[in-house]
Amino acid sequence: SADNGFAPASPPYRTPGGSSVHQGKSPAAGAVRPSERWADAGAMLKELELEQYVSNFEEEEMTSMALLEDIVNRSDGEKELMEALKEMGVREIGQLVSHQRLAAQLKAEASALPALSIDVSAQPITRTVLRVVLTLTAAFEWRDRLHGGAESWWIWVEDSDTEHIYHKELWTLTKQQALEPQELSFTTPLFEPLPPAYYIRAFSDRWLGVETVAPLPLANLSLPSARPAHTDLLALRPLPKSALADARFEALFRFSHFNPVQSQIFHTVMHTDDNVLVGAPTGSGKTVAAELAVLRLLREYPGCKAVYIAPLKALVRERMADWRAKFVQGLGLKMLELTGDVTPDARALATAHILATTPEKWDGVSRHWQQRNYVQKVTLVIIDEIHLLGEERGPILEVIVSRMRYMAERMSQPVRIVGLSTAMANASDLADWLGIPHDSIFNFKPSVRPVPLEVHIAGFPGQHYCPRMAAMNKPTYRAITVHSPDQPTLVFVSSRRQTRLTALDLIAYCSADEKEGQFLNMPMGELEPMLAAVKDPALRHTLAFGIGIHHAGLDEADRVLVEKLFLGQSILVLVCTSTLAWGVNFPAHLVVVKGTEYYDGKAKRYVDFPVTDVLQMMGRAGRPQFDTKAVAVILVHEPKKTFYKKFLYEPFPVESCLHEQLHDHINAEVVAGTIRSKQDAVDFLSWTYFYRRLLQNPAYYHCADATPEGTNGHLSLLVEATTADLACAGCVEVGEDGVSLAPSTLGRVASYYYLSYTTVALFHAELHDVDEGPTALSDLLRVLCDASEYDELPVRHNEEVVNEQLADKLPWPVERSRFDSPHVKANLLLQAHFARAPLPMSDYVTDLKSVLDQALRILQAMVDIAADAGWLHTALGAMSLTQMVSQGRFLDAPPLSDLPGMSAAAEEALAARGLTHLAQLVRLDAQALKRALGGTLGARQLSELSGLLATLPATELEAAPPPLAVEAGADCALSL
């Protein structure tokens, strides 16, 4: 385009007003073309449908526009005409163009021209990689006629000195997103010596000349220090398991010798009490380090407890299954799972030797360590995948470790921490925070694997996700036939829908090669009875060709069957979602990572997997007992190929995210009494990994001054802002001195129920009684579903259409403009749960489970907040909603519908005898029940119903009035 931003074009093109403009249309004979003299001003007039006025006011308009351009240039030489029009008032524009009637239209058209405001933040990850965070704000008025449902921009990062473009991507802004600022983050390379600046350029994909440029200064950027990252693998003789010197312990391991990594860490883990960090690739046997630490605890400190913390429930279950066989059956220990699905009672926790839990659950438990003896008895904490400290849930891990170390110091009882991770670039910082001696850091190179890994990376062009995924299917099939035609293969994809589409395409390529059964490794006659029991139709079809699909939406029986067939090598290809990489250990000879992006429902766009996830997927390649080498094939979007080439072979540094989620953790420590003032909060932060990284890489945390005084000032400002937010939300009370901190009721509720401070603030603002009567249950449900805990409920691509169809079948209305909102989806799922309505797909069944997992906890907090405020009707309404969630029905549904075997015919039979309430049925004897329902229920159903009714509590309540007359307001005695 021309420098003025609006290049003339010969064919017709669409203007902001919607008309077609032809360059070839000439003015009256002898007249001078305005565009030849006005340059961009004339082109702008044509864009805004002013050409019809040129013939009548040619001289005046030329003079006015020249004057306008002259004024704009004199006011700010770099400000373009459109920006000036947006900033001027209507009267100013009218005076300048000598046409007051047209000024309002001119102003409106200028305001509708798409424009972005860009704020840029730079975070150096390493000395050669920079993370760029853009805050993009729509600076125009959205009009459906002009902009439709979405506008797209190309985002470039360019170096003007070398004329290189280091990053480019297409970014789409929807009408809904235009209402608030959007965040976009990506990585770009750095080269030393640093250039003065990079430039971020955003230009419209369909509007000529519409672009925004923002500088990214680099001259004063503070880069992290370079440190040696790796521990050399020593050439040691493999250690026999007899080194354990205990026959019971030796029987736990099926191998005869420890592998090289395990041999090198054996002495430190088994014969010292030092904290230990083991960083090694997936599949190198790190779990043995945790088992050795447990064995030392049993030998040296009987009566103490160990806690195993893993980021996913799937990992916790896998460890439970593995260690139950070793420690429970082998050594007679007691082991308990502590997750959202399983919550043992306090007595069981007190007698258990090993607890396996998730970070969130242990955070909630350990917040009250002063009152819980079983927490105080923990002397070994094993943290699996500790490199996830840098991911979204990392702050919870950070607070757990800081709290356990604080508890150990207060009780003068050491707590040993064993961290397991992949190789890291800054392991020394992590070790310094954990209090690990230098000789207890084992951070091996990514290449240190029992089975060498051969990695192939292929890039695919194309800006649209779905066609690009389809283009990857044939290379996936070729990779399987070349590298693993008769050995197990895992294909990782981003979504459940992609598991089905990929599997079907692989079957099509098998048919094209006339090798339909090449991936089936068992007689079809044996498989057919199994297929008959499979509930998922897509899985039933693909299994017949030796290809399985695996995702969280599968029925439990289907998932168990697929896992059994793949582990037994009856089927050779398993197409699965990325979550399987963190769950059950399914090693394969070949791993194909088909695409490194997934759809983020919250951001409403496709975003990259964390590098740690890709490394975890690759780590599934290689079976030590079968393979001498393994293969991983990574299929990526072409622009990201260079990035993955670098970080698949170099360790990734671990940065802290605590500063992004500080409010809830500060509130929890204020409630626990650990923090009583703002200075205590600063001291608390000095225990964290965030503090260590702030000193090492201040630019990543937006700290401009890297001196000790500067970092202390940065921490003080962070604490001031956090406590101000908590005070504004009503969770923390700041003393009159402006320094002391005390918890409020809202803060205690948030900490006790493990809720976000924004949720309790929302409840306090939204929950109230009205003079006319109780708050409507539909309003309470809306408030419940607006809780921050449902922010991450996935709304997948195109699910807003499904949500709209589901809403039409449910009784309570929702906001119809927000069908792509996770909060509206949570509302619909709960209504479907109450109405016992069929859900549209298996994904929604999984989503409903996650909604129900949190609903009761949030509702209990709602009841407490309403009761504390004295809102009787709201508290009772929240209790009714709690009962609805528990029973899975609306409050006004027939009360007998919860009983087993109770059909519409059975209810009619009971109603005919005047039995419509549960209390009436409880008082019926077995014979009377048989007479009432004998014609509709069988003997077995009657027996089950009768047995249930016998267990229900039934009480008689009688009240006697006071014997004497009582005056109003006086005390009296009642007999109940």
mmCIF file with all atom_site columns, C-alpha atoms in Angstrom, residues 75-245:
data_model
loop_
_atom_site.group_PDB
_atom_site.id
_atom_site.type_symbol
_atom_site.label_atom_id
_atom_site.label_alt_id
_atom_site.label_comp_id
_atom_site.label_asym_id
_atom_site.label_entity_id
_atom_site.label_seq_id
_atom_site.pdbx_PDB_ins_code
_atom_site.Cartn_x
_atom_site.Cartn_y
_atom_site.Cartn_z
_atom_site.occupancy
_atom_site.B_iso_or_equiv
_atom_site.pdbx_formal_charge
_atom_site.auth_seq_id
_atom_site.auth_comp_id
_atom_site.auth_asym_id
_atom_site.auth_atom_id
_atom_site.pdbx_PDB_model_num
ATOM 1   C CA . SER A 1 75  ? -0.036  19.763  15.198 1.00 0.00 ? 75  SER A CA 1
ATOM 2   C CA . ASP A 1 76  ? 1.866   16.459  15.007 1.00 0.00 ? 76  ASP A CA 1
ATOM 3   C CA . GLY A 1 77  ? 3.918   15.599  11.973 1.00 0.00 ? 77  GLY A CA 1
ATOM 4   C CA . GLU A 1 78  ? 3.505   11.852  12.540 1.00 0.00 ? 78  GLU A CA 1
ATOM 5   C CA . LYS A 1 79  ? -0.206  11.828  13.229 1.00 0.00 ? 79  LYS A CA 1
ATOM 6   C CA . GLU A 1 80  ? -2.215  10.593  10.308 1.00 0.00 ? 80  GLU A CA 1
ATOM 7   C CA . LEU A 1 81  ? -5.356  12.166  9.016  1.00 0.00 ? 81  LEU A CA 1
ATOM 8   C CA . MET A 1 82  ? -7.676  9.481   10.361 1.00 0.00 ? 82  MET A CA 1
ATOM 9   C CA . GLU A 1 83  ? -6.317  9.786   13.883 1.00 0.00 ? 83  GLU A CA 1
ATOM 10  C CA . ALA A 1 84  ? -6.859  13.518  13.695 1.00 0.00 ? 84  ALA A CA 1
ATOM 11  C CA . LEU A 1 85  ? -10.463 13.032  12.554 1.00 0.00 ? 85  LEU A CA 1
ATOM 12  C CA . LYS A 1 86  ? -11.109 10.653  15.470 1.00 0.00 ? 86  LYS A CA 1
ATOM 13  C CA . GLU A 1 87  ? -9.804  13.167  17.993 1.00 0.00 ? 87  GLU A CA 1
ATOM 14  C CA . MET A 1 88  ? -11.563 16.249  16.587 1.00 0.00 ? 88  MET A CA 1
ATOM 15  C CA . GLY A 1 89  ? -15.048 17.287  17.548 1.00 0.00 ? 89  GLY A CA 1
ATOM 16  C CA . VAL A 1 90  ? -17.872 17.425  15.034 1.00 0.00 ? 90  VAL A CA 1
ATOM 17  C CA . ARG A 1 91  ? -17.852 21.249  14.964 1.00 0.00 ? 91  ARG A CA 1
ATOM 18  C CA . GLU A 1 92  ? -14.105 21.351  14.313 1.00 0.00 ? 92  GLU A CA 1
ATOM 19  C CA . ILE A 1 93  ? -14.428 18.917  11.428 1.00 0.00 ? 93  ILE A CA 1
ATOM 20  C CA . GLY A 1 94  ? -17.356 20.931  10.010 1.00 0.00 ? 94  GLY A CA 1
ATOM 21  C CA . GLN A 1 95  ? -15.376 24.144  10.100 1.00 0.00 ? 95  GLN A CA 1
ATOM 22  C CA . LEU A 1 96  ? -12.362 22.557  8.475  1.00 0.00 ? 96  LEU A CA 1
ATOM 23  C CA . VAL A 1 97  ? -14.275 20.934  5.597  1.00 0.00 ? 97  VAL A CA 1
ATOM 24  C CA . SER A 1 98  ? -16.789 23.785  5.330  1.00 0.00 ? 98  SER A CA 1
ATOM 25  C CA . HIS A 1 99  ? -19.669 21.353  5.514  1.00 0.00 ? 99  HIS A CA 1
ATOM 26  C CA . GLN A 1 100 ? -21.360 21.095  8.911  1.00 0.00 ? 100 GLN A CA 1
ATOM 27  C CA . ARG A 1 101 ? -24.035 18.685  7.676  1.00 0.00 ? 101 ARG A CA 1
ATOM 28  C CA . LEU A 1 102 ? -21.399 16.190  6.603  1.00 0.00 ? 102 LEU A CA 1
ATOM 29  C CA . ALA A 1 103 ? -19.195 16.556  9.687  1.00 0.00 ? 103 ALA A CA 1
ATOM 30  C CA . ALA A 1 104 ? -21.160 14.078  11.869 1.00 0.00 ? 104 ALA A CA 1
ATOM 31  C CA . GLN A 1 105 ? -21.065 11.412  9.161  1.00 0.00 ? 105 GLN A CA 1
ATOM 32  C CA . LEU A 1 106 ? -17.364 12.034  8.610  1.00 0.00 ? 106 LEU A CA 1
ATOM 33  C CA . LYS A 1 107 ? -16.703 11.665  12.334 1.00 0.00 ? 107 LYS A CA 1
ATOM 34  C CA . ALA A 1 108 ? -18.792 8.474   12.567 1.00 0.00 ? 108 ALA A CA 1
ATOM 35  C CA . GLU A 1 109 ? -17.095 6.871   9.570  1.00 0.00 ? 109 GLU A CA 1
ATOM 36  C CA . ALA A 1 110 ? -13.661 7.696   10.974 1.00 0.00 ? 110 ALA A CA 1
ATOM 37  C CA . SER A 1 111 ? -14.628 6.189   14.354 1.00 0.00 ? 111 SER A CA 1
ATOM 38  C CA . ALA A 1 112 ? -15.665 2.933   12.663 1.00 0.00 ? 112 ALA A CA 1
ATOM 39  C CA . LEU A 1 113 ? -12.353 2.425   10.887 1.00 0.00 ? 113 LEU A CA 1
ATOM 40  C CA . PRO A 1 114 ? -10.674 -0.557  12.664 1.00 0.00 ? 114 PRO A CA 1
ATOM 41  C CA . ALA A 1 115 ? -7.767  0.414   14.886 1.00 0.00 ? 115 ALA A CA 1
ATOM 42  C CA . LEU A 1 116 ? -5.825  -1.229  17.698 1.00 0.00 ? 116 LEU A CA 1
ATOM 43  C CA . SER A 1 117 ? -4.093  0.167   20.737 1.00 0.00 ? 117 SER A CA 1
ATOM 44  C CA . ILE A 1 118 ? -1.036  -1.930  21.628 1.00 0.00 ? 118 ILE A CA 1
ATOM 45  C CA . ASP A 1 119 ? 0.795   -2.141  24.958 1.00 0.00 ? 119 ASP A CA 1
ATOM 46  C CA . VAL A 1 120 ? 4.002   -4.186  24.790 1.00 0.00 ? 120 VAL A CA 1
ATOM 47  C CA . SER A 1 121 ? 5.745   -6.091  27.574 1.00 0.00 ? 121 SER A CA 1
ATOM 48  C CA . ALA A 1 122 ? 9.005   -8.049  27.159 1.00 0.00 ? 122 ALA A CA 1
ATOM 49  C CA . GLN A 1 123 ? 10.079  -10.978 29.331 1.00 0.00 ? 123 GLN A CA 1
ATOM 50  C CA . PRO A 1 124 ? 13.462  -12.563 28.542 1.00 0.00 ? 124 PRO A CA 1
ATOM 51  C CA . ILE A 1 125 ? 13.312  -16.333 29.052 1.00 0.00 ? 125 ILE A CA 1
ATOM 52  C CA . THR A 1 126 ? 16.944  -16.993 28.182 1.00 0.00 ? 126 THR A CA 1
ATOM 53  C CA . ARG A 1 127 ? 19.670  -14.866 26.655 1.00 0.00 ? 127 ARG A CA 1
ATOM 54  C CA . THR A 1 128 ? 18.435  -15.922 23.209 1.00 0.00 ? 128 THR A CA 1
ATOM 55  C CA . VAL A 1 129 ? 14.647  -16.166 23.643 1.00 0.00 ? 129 VAL A CA 1
ATOM 56  C CA . LEU A 1 130 ? 12.270  -13.317 24.461 1.00 0.00 ? 130 LEU A CA 1
ATOM 57  C CA . ARG A 1 131 ? 8.640   -13.733 25.539 1.00 0.00 ? 131 ARG A CA 1
ATOM 58  C CA . VAL A 1 132 ? 6.506   -10.883 24.224 1.00 0.00 ? 132 VAL A CA 1
ATOM 59  C CA . VAL A 1 133 ? 3.141   -10.080 25.797 1.00 0.00 ? 133 VAL A CA 1
ATOM 60  C CA . LEU A 1 134 ? 0.825   -7.747  23.887 1.00 0.00 ? 134 LEU A CA 1
ATOM 61  C CA . THR A 1 135 ? -2.257  -6.122  25.365 1.00 0.00 ? 135 THR A CA 1
ATOM 62  C CA . LEU A 1 136 ? -4.491  -5.343  22.378 1.00 0.00 ? 136 LEU A CA 1
ATOM 63  C CA . THR A 1 137 ? -7.439  -2.980  22.783 1.00 0.00 ? 137 THR A CA 1
ATOM 64  C CA . ALA A 1 138 ? -10.013 -2.229  20.084 1.00 0.00 ? 138 ALA A CA 1
ATOM 65  C CA . ALA A 1 139 ? -9.957  1.543   19.445 1.00 0.00 ? 139 ALA A CA 1
ATOM 66  C CA . PHE A 1 140 ? -12.981 1.808   17.149 1.00 0.00 ? 140 PHE A CA 1
ATOM 67  C CA . GLU A 1 141 ? -16.754 1.503   17.161 1.00 0.00 ? 141 GLU A CA 1
ATOM 68  C CA . TRP A 1 142 ? -17.933 -1.973  16.144 1.00 0.00 ? 142 TRP A CA 1
ATOM 69  C CA . ARG A 1 143 ? -20.613 -2.026  13.455 1.00 0.00 ? 143 ARG A CA 1
ATOM 70  C CA . ASP A 1 144 ? -22.011 -5.326  12.287 1.00 0.00 ? 144 ASP A CA 1
ATOM 71  C CA . ARG A 1 145 ? -22.585 -3.952  8.775  1.00 0.00 ? 145 ARG A CA 1
ATOM 72  C CA . LEU A 1 146 ? -18.909 -3.127  8.383  1.00 0.00 ? 146 LEU A CA 1
ATOM 73  C CA . HIS A 1 147 ? -17.114 -5.568  10.638 1.00 0.00 ? 147 HIS A CA 1
ATOM 74  C CA . GLY A 1 148 ? -19.337 -8.628  10.730 1.00 0.00 ? 148 GLY A CA 1
ATOM 75  C CA . GLY A 1 149 ? -18.619 -11.051 13.557 1.00 0.00 ? 149 GLY A CA 1
ATOM 76  C CA . ALA A 1 150 ? -14.815 -10.727 13.638 1.00 0.00 ? 150 ALA A CA 1
ATOM 77  C CA . GLU A 1 151 ? -11.858 -8.701  12.402 1.00 0.00 ? 151 GLU A CA 1
ATOM 78  C CA . SER A 1 152 ? -8.409  -10.194 11.781 1.00 0.00 ? 152 SER A CA 1
ATOM 79  C CA . TRP A 1 153 ? -4.987  -8.612  12.072 1.00 0.00 ? 153 TRP A CA 1
ATOM 80  C CA . TRP A 1 154 ? -1.532  -9.814  11.122 1.00 0.00 ? 154 TRP A CA 1
ATOM 81  C CA . ILE A 1 155 ? 0.913   -9.382  13.994 1.00 0.00 ? 155 ILE A CA 1
ATOM 82  C CA . TRP A 1 156 ? 4.564   -8.984  13.013 1.00 0.00 ? 156 TRP A CA 1
ATOM 83  C CA . VAL A 1 157 ? 7.742   -8.591  15.024 1.00 0.00 ? 157 VAL A CA 1
ATOM 84  C CA . GLU A 1 158 ? 10.407  -6.962  12.902 1.00 0.00 ? 158 GLU A CA 1
ATOM 85  C CA . ASP A 1 159 ? 13.950  -5.712  13.308 1.00 0.00 ? 159 ASP A CA 1
ATOM 86  C CA . SER A 1 160 ? 14.248  -2.542  11.275 1.00 0.00 ? 160 SER A CA 1
ATOM 87  C CA . ASP A 1 161 ? 18.064  -2.709  11.318 1.00 0.00 ? 161 ASP A CA 1
ATOM 88  C CA . THR A 1 162 ? 18.370  -6.141  9.728  1.00 0.00 ? 162 THR A CA 1
ATOM 89  C CA . GLU A 1 163 ? 14.959  -6.060  7.979  1.00 0.00 ? 163 GLU A CA 1
ATOM 90  C CA . HIS A 1 164 ? 14.114  -9.459  9.448  1.00 0.00 ? 164 HIS A CA 1
ATOM 91  C CA . ILE A 1 165 ? 10.624  -10.565 10.519 1.00 0.00 ? 165 ILE A CA 1
ATOM 92  C CA . TYR A 1 166 ? 11.094  -12.786 13.576 1.00 0.00 ? 166 TYR A CA 1
ATOM 93  C CA . HIS A 1 167 ? 7.452   -13.643 14.223 1.00 0.00 ? 167 HIS A CA 1
ATOM 94  C CA . LYS A 1 168 ? 4.166   -13.453 12.349 1.00 0.00 ? 168 LYS A CA 1
ATOM 95  C CA . GLU A 1 169 ? 0.706   -14.745 13.137 1.00 0.00 ? 169 GLU A CA 1
ATOM 96  C CA . LEU A 1 170 ? -2.900  -14.027 12.252 1.00 0.00 ? 170 LEU A CA 1
ATOM 97  C CA . TRP A 1 171 ? -4.868  -12.783 15.256 1.00 0.00 ? 171 TRP A CA 1
ATOM 98  C CA . THR A 1 172 ? -8.668  -12.572 15.249 1.00 0.00 ? 172 THR A CA 1
ATOM 99  C CA . LEU A 1 173 ? -10.779 -10.221 17.356 1.00 0.00 ? 173 LEU A CA 1
ATOM 100 C CA . THR A 1 174 ? -14.453 -11.117 17.803 1.00 0.00 ? 174 THR A CA 1
ATOM 101 C CA . LYS A 1 175 ? -17.229 -8.663  18.539 1.00 0.00 ? 175 LYS A CA 1
ATOM 102 C CA . GLN A 1 176 ? -17.505 -9.938  22.102 1.00 0.00 ? 176 GLN A CA 1
ATOM 103 C CA . GLN A 1 177 ? -13.751 -9.671  22.703 1.00 0.00 ? 177 GLN A CA 1
ATOM 104 C CA . ALA A 1 178 ? -13.708 -6.090  21.415 1.00 0.00 ? 178 ALA A CA 1
ATOM 105 C CA . LEU A 1 179 ? -15.437 -5.017  24.640 1.00 0.00 ? 179 LEU A CA 1
ATOM 106 C CA . GLU A 1 180 ? -12.295 -5.519  26.747 1.00 0.00 ? 180 GLU A CA 1
ATOM 107 C CA . PRO A 1 181 ? -8.501  -5.692  26.274 1.00 0.00 ? 181 PRO A CA 1
ATOM 108 C CA . GLN A 1 182 ? -7.113  -8.980  24.955 1.00 0.00 ? 182 GLN A CA 1
ATOM 109 C CA . GLU A 1 183 ? -3.723  -10.510 25.724 1.00 0.00 ? 183 GLU A CA 1
ATOM 110 C CA . LEU A 1 184 ? -1.501  -12.201 23.163 1.00 0.00 ? 184 LEU A CA 1
ATOM 111 C CA . SER A 1 185 ? 1.835   -13.808 24.056 1.00 0.00 ? 185 SER A CA 1
ATOM 112 C CA . PHE A 1 186 ? 4.504   -15.486 21.940 1.00 0.00 ? 186 PHE A CA 1
ATOM 113 C CA . THR A 1 187 ? 8.269   -16.009 21.839 1.00 0.00 ? 187 THR A CA 1
ATOM 114 C CA . THR A 1 188 ? 10.779  -14.474 19.493 1.00 0.00 ? 188 THR A CA 1
ATOM 115 C CA . PRO A 1 189 ? 14.576  -14.883 19.180 1.00 0.00 ? 189 PRO A CA 1
ATOM 116 C CA . LEU A 1 190 ? 17.158  -12.503 20.624 1.00 0.00 ? 190 LEU A CA 1
ATOM 117 C CA . PHE A 1 191 ? 20.645  -11.849 19.278 1.00 0.00 ? 191 PHE A CA 1
ATOM 118 C CA . GLU A 1 192 ? 23.561  -10.215 21.026 1.00 0.00 ? 192 GLU A CA 1
ATOM 119 C CA . PRO A 1 193 ? 24.520  -7.433  20.833 1.00 0.00 ? 193 PRO A CA 1
ATOM 120 C CA . LEU A 1 194 ? 20.918  -6.398  21.280 1.00 0.00 ? 194 LEU A CA 1
ATOM 121 C CA . PRO A 1 195 ? 19.448  -4.012  18.676 1.00 0.00 ? 195 PRO A CA 1
ATOM 122 C CA . PRO A 1 196 ? 17.960  -0.746  19.960 1.00 0.00 ? 196 PRO A CA 1
ATOM 123 C CA . ALA A 1 197 ? 14.418  -2.027  19.463 1.00 0.00 ? 197 ALA A CA 1
ATOM 124 C CA . TYR A 1 198 ? 12.090  -4.452  17.745 1.00 0.00 ? 198 TYR A CA 1
ATOM 125 C CA . TYR A 1 199 ? 8.855   -3.142  16.270 1.00 0.00 ? 199 TYR A CA 1
ATOM 126 C CA . ILE A 1 200 ? 5.442   -4.737  16.704 1.00 0.00 ? 200 ILE A CA 1
ATOM 127 C CA . ARG A 1 201 ? 3.309   -4.127  13.640 1.00 0.00 ? 201 ARG A CA 1
ATOM 128 C CA . ALA A 1 202 ? -0.393  -4.992  13.520 1.00 0.00 ? 202 ALA A CA 1
ATOM 129 C CA . PHE A 1 203 ? -2.187  -4.489  10.197 1.00 0.00 ? 203 PHE A CA 1
ATOM 130 C CA . SER A 1 204 ? -5.663  -5.455  9.138  1.00 0.00 ? 204 SER A CA 1
ATOM 131 C CA . ASP A 1 205 ? -6.181  -8.542  7.025  1.00 0.00 ? 205 ASP A CA 1
ATOM 132 C CA . ARG A 1 206 ? -8.917  -6.881  4.940  1.00 0.00 ? 206 ARG A CA 1
ATOM 133 C CA . TRP A 1 207 ? -8.806  -3.067  5.410  1.00 0.00 ? 207 TRP A CA 1
ATOM 134 C CA . LEU A 1 208 ? -6.250  -1.240  3.261  1.00 0.00 ? 208 LEU A CA 1
ATOM 135 C CA . GLY A 1 209 ? -3.622  0.700   5.148  1.00 0.00 ? 209 GLY A CA 1
ATOM 136 C CA . VAL A 1 210 ? -5.092  0.066   8.597  1.00 0.00 ? 210 VAL A CA 1
ATOM 137 C CA . GLU A 1 211 ? -2.106  -0.640  10.801 1.00 0.00 ? 211 GLU A CA 1
ATOM 138 C CA . THR A 1 212 ? -0.588  0.145   14.182 1.00 0.00 ? 212 THR A CA 1
ATOM 139 C CA . VAL A 1 213 ? 3.106   0.141   15.076 1.00 0.00 ? 213 VAL A CA 1
ATOM 140 C CA . ALA A 1 214 ? 4.438   -0.118  18.623 1.00 0.00 ? 214 ALA A CA 1
ATOM 141 C CA . PRO A 1 215 ? 8.137   -0.115  19.577 1.00 0.00 ? 215 PRO A CA 1
ATOM 142 C CA . LEU A 1 216 ? 9.674   -2.789  21.799 1.00 0.00 ? 216 LEU A CA 1
ATOM 143 C CA . PRO A 1 217 ? 12.785  -1.181  23.335 1.00 0.00 ? 217 PRO A CA 1
ATOM 144 C CA . LEU A 1 218 ? 15.645  -3.624  23.904 1.00 0.00 ? 218 LEU A CA 1
ATOM 145 C CA . ALA A 1 219 ? 18.633  -1.396  24.667 1.00 0.00 ? 219 ALA A CA 1
ATOM 146 C CA . ASN A 1 220 ? 18.129  -1.481  28.453 1.00 0.00 ? 220 ASN A CA 1
ATOM 147 C CA . LEU A 1 221 ? 16.738  -5.015  28.664 1.00 0.00 ? 221 LEU A CA 1
ATOM 148 C CA . SER A 1 222 ? 18.352  -7.017  31.489 1.00 0.00 ? 222 SER A CA 1
ATOM 149 C CA . LEU A 1 223 ? 19.087  -10.563 30.306 1.00 0.00 ? 223 LEU A CA 1
ATOM 150 C CA . PRO A 1 224 ? 19.261  -13.540 32.688 1.00 0.00 ? 224 PRO A CA 1
ATOM 151 C CA . SER A 1 225 ? 22.703  -14.763 33.605 1.00 0.00 ? 225 SER A CA 1
ATOM 152 C CA . ALA A 1 226 ? 24.069  -17.812 31.821 1.00 0.00 ? 226 ALA A CA 1
ATOM 153 C CA . ARG A 1 227 ? 24.858  -20.701 34.156 1.00 0.00 ? 227 ARG A CA 1
ATOM 154 C CA . PRO A 1 228 ? 26.066  -24.240 33.558 1.00 0.00 ? 228 PRO A CA 1
ATOM 155 C CA . ALA A 1 229 ? 22.898  -26.312 33.453 1.00 0.00 ? 229 ALA A CA 1
ATOM 156 C CA . HIS A 1 230 ? 23.798  -29.971 33.427 1.00 0.00 ? 230 HIS A CA 1
ATOM 157 C CA . THR A 1 231 ? 25.108  -32.773 35.595 1.00 0.00 ? 231 THR A CA 1
ATOM 158 C CA . ASP A 1 232 ? 27.428  -35.119 33.752 1.00 0.00 ? 232 ASP A CA 1
ATOM 159 C CA . LEU A 1 233 ? 26.363  -38.755 33.695 1.00 0.00 ? 233 LEU A CA 1
ATOM 160 C CA . LEU A 1 234 ? 29.260  -40.650 35.232 1.00 0.00 ? 234 LEU A CA 1
ATOM 161 C CA . ALA A 1 235 ? 30.522  -43.921 33.790 1.00 0.00 ? 235 ALA A CA 1
ATOM 162 C CA . LEU A 1 236 ? 29.559  -45.946 36.847 1.00 0.00 ? 236 LEU A CA 1
ATOM 163 C CA . ARG A 1 237 ? 29.082  -49.686 37.026 1.00 0.00 ? 237 ARG A CA 1
ATOM 164 C CA . PRO A 1 238 ? 25.328  -50.379 37.367 1.00 0.00 ? 238 PRO A CA 1
ATOM 165 C CA . LEU A 1 239 ? 24.457  -50.855 41.022 1.00 0.00 ? 239 LEU A CA 1
ATOM 166 C CA . PRO A 1 240 ? 22.780  -54.172 41.960 1.00 0.00 ? 240 PRO A CA 1
ATOM 167 C CA . LYS A 1 241 ? 19.578  -53.926 43.968 1.00 0.00 ? 241 LYS A CA 1
ATOM 168 C CA . SER A 1 242 ? 21.307  -55.902 46.722 1.00 0.00 ? 242 SER A CA 1
ATOM 169 C CA . ALA A 1 243 ? 22.800  -52.515 47.702 1.00 0.00 ? 243 ALA A CA 1
ATOM 170 C CA . LEU A 1 244 ? 19.500  -51.917 49.523 1.00 0.00 ? 244 LEU A CA 1
ATOM 171 C CA . ALA A 1 245 ? 20.683  -54.464 52.123 1.00 0.00 ? 245 ALA A CA 1
#
